Amino acid sequence: MGSQKLWESRRLSPFRVSSLTAEVSFRRLRQALLPAALSLAVLSGCGGKESSRTLGIDGYVYVPQQVGLSGVSLENFQIVDGYIYYRSGDYDSGTDLRRFPAEELLSQETPVLPSGESLFGADNPTEHIQDFTVSPDGCLYYLEYRSSPGEASALRPLEPDGTEADGGDAGRGYVLAKQGPDGVEAFCVSLAGHATAVAWGGQDTAYVLSDGFLYCIDGKGRLLDRISLEDGWGTLLEGESGRVYYDPLDSGNAVFEITSDGTLNRLPGPYALGGSFAGSREGLLYSSNDGRLYRYAADSADWEALLRWGDSNLAVRSIWETLLVSEDKMVVCFPVPEQTNVLKKECYILTRTPAGELPEKQVLVMAGCNIYERMEQYVMAFNRSSETYHITIEYCDMDSLDAALVSSDPPDLINLTDMDYTKYGEKDALEDLEPWLTESSLLDREDFPEAILEACTVKGRLVCIPDEMYCTTVVGRTSQVGAGAGWTAADVMALAEDNPQAELFLHNNFTLMVRELFRDYILGEYVDWENGECSFDGEEFLSFIRWVAEHSDAEDSGEVPMEAGIGTMPKERLLSIWSHVLSLDHLLYERAYFGEEVIAVGYPTADGSVSHHGTAINHLGIVAASKQKEGAWQFIESFLSREDGAYTFLPARMDRLEEMADALLPEEGTESVEMKIHIRIPDGADESYTGMEREELDAVFAVIEAADYTPVREKEEQVIDIILEEMSPCLTGAKTYQEAAAIVQNRVRVLLGENR
């Protein structure tokens, strides 16, 4: 595949955060669903069938040996009759199908991927091969896109009533071709629509997926069956004995076996929180989100755990390919992001080895519910370099984590991303990291923004330290909201009244008004957290909530208020209430998007103080009951002090932030015209800058330093949930505002009185 860009640039237009929407926007929903979903898992996490302190499964570890790719592009590989087949090339130069003997790769002391031989002769060039498969007798079936007409016959599928359906112009567009073991083409038929996948189905048949239909085609290119799919955007996977599975994009953690009578039988994955499937004629494979690789045995309808990726020091995510060469060897390929945020493919030979033959190390366990890829990659790098320690990652739900912390063998490290770690800090379940930080020769307290360390301090103890962070805030035009950050709910209302023809924000509905825009104001104005009191039944709250309802478009549209970043911000819209500060030049993009000067004004509060929301990522803590605290701190210290660190978000180290800021400043005393920042908004701005002014950087640092990085408290969420549950029916007249407010008052008062 070659190098593939993870992002086009570190500095993209505001819509660059759209790919993070699921990760960022529904964090609270994910936290709520996590325990229920994981209770269904085969392996519950934080201690499954095999001990976290013991490497391997059934006493064996798959030891990795990296394969040099030597610039060879490698995709869609499979093994048939001792040969490894793969697709090479790209869209620009064209694609090719090649093969080489598996033994040629496996027998090398320092393995390098052989380029092998092409399956096509010089007189049979190909354009773009979409997918391919090889039957056990060596027949090649491949999908190819051809931009010009050829001499191939058209596929005219016979419908059940005997009529014929037009298959399109012969040889133009997508075609399915079959080539015999002797290299002679057996047939080539054109396909209507956009064909995406082909699979061998046994008994001289092939299945093709195209535009919502599944075609079963015999060895002579004749249509045997056509199956309509509800969602045809997916892929086909091969299993044992000619079995074929349909894997839709939104699979719900399941694939569907295609039976001989054309029905689809649902096959769920073995891990309730999900994973990804891959085809294998030795048995369908499944890489789960608990870090294990499973194989499906169709005869017994059972999933078998083959390995834990972490035992092999590999961080394998959802994009992966695996060849089961034998019971003792497999080949795995997967992309890894480099510092430049470019995906580079890596390939390894894995050899099944008795765990007792490996060098002995002290095994530490890191537990977490949501562990980012950067963290996984560093854990694997640490394991490879350390002669003393091995970190095993255990993916947990909250219930199993709580149980593990009070067990006789608790985890040593906790990745607290997306967790309310204050509950652990209040129970003294986490080690105080302040003494460790003070004694460190690699880290200083001054390396981190004080606001972040304050948020990580519970009962005077520094319970964790993060590696990355980002901020979320409200951005508006200075011509409308002024040049200073911080405002009240009354200021927001006045802005709306001054602009009666405009909407406040994108998807301006009641739920987002309460949960996002006015959240801080509600929790600060109507709840006395210190004394456990609330005032939701007074006229002030009733007046406020009526105003919110009157200025809402609907109860809930189900959409998130993420601006698309296309063109410019409509004049009819006043605020961007979900602006994610992921880079230091973020406000430049907002200025380009709004088309005028902007300010991060923050979320409205009861007293008008500045409020930006901060989110810490990859914050690590040490379990107070751990017997491996020295090793746990060595890992934390190594991770946070790494010099070659690449970041998905913003670094949570002040010195790294300042280095990034210095790199964005214009170079003084030189004639350099190098453009350091490029802003490209589709249908909008296209601007380049040699750097940022110090005032522009200060505006972003002001957001970072003023943001509150304290995790969302469960009771705060419950208060907002109660308000939405009880007040939403008022929009349709199902309840009066007075009735709903009285219920809110009683429910919140009871909630505040719990555990006081």
GROMACS .gro file of C-alpha atoms in nm, residues 3 28 34 45 122 132 329 334 349 579 587 658 684 694 720 752:
model
   16
    3SER     CA    1   0.263   0.536   0.282
   28ARG     CA    2  -2.055   1.010   2.801
   34LEU     CA    3  -1.966   0.023   2.879
   45GLY     CA    4  -1.122  -0.805   3.109
  122ALA     CA    5   0.347  -0.833  -2.035
  132PHE     CA    6  -0.907  -1.085  -0.587
  329LYS     CA    7   0.351  -1.964   1.209
  334PHE     CA    8  -0.091  -0.359   0.977
  349ILE     CA    9   0.635  -1.331   1.096
  579SER     CA   10  -1.505   2.430   1.889
  587LEU     CA   11  -0.828   3.017   1.614
  658GLU     CA   12   0.618   2.632   2.399
  684GLY     CA   13  -1.394   2.907   0.133
  694ARG     CA   14   0.256   3.626   1.963
  720ILE     CA   15  -2.858   1.731   3.349
  752LEU     CA   16  -2.765   1.552   4.625
   0.00000   0.00000   0.00000
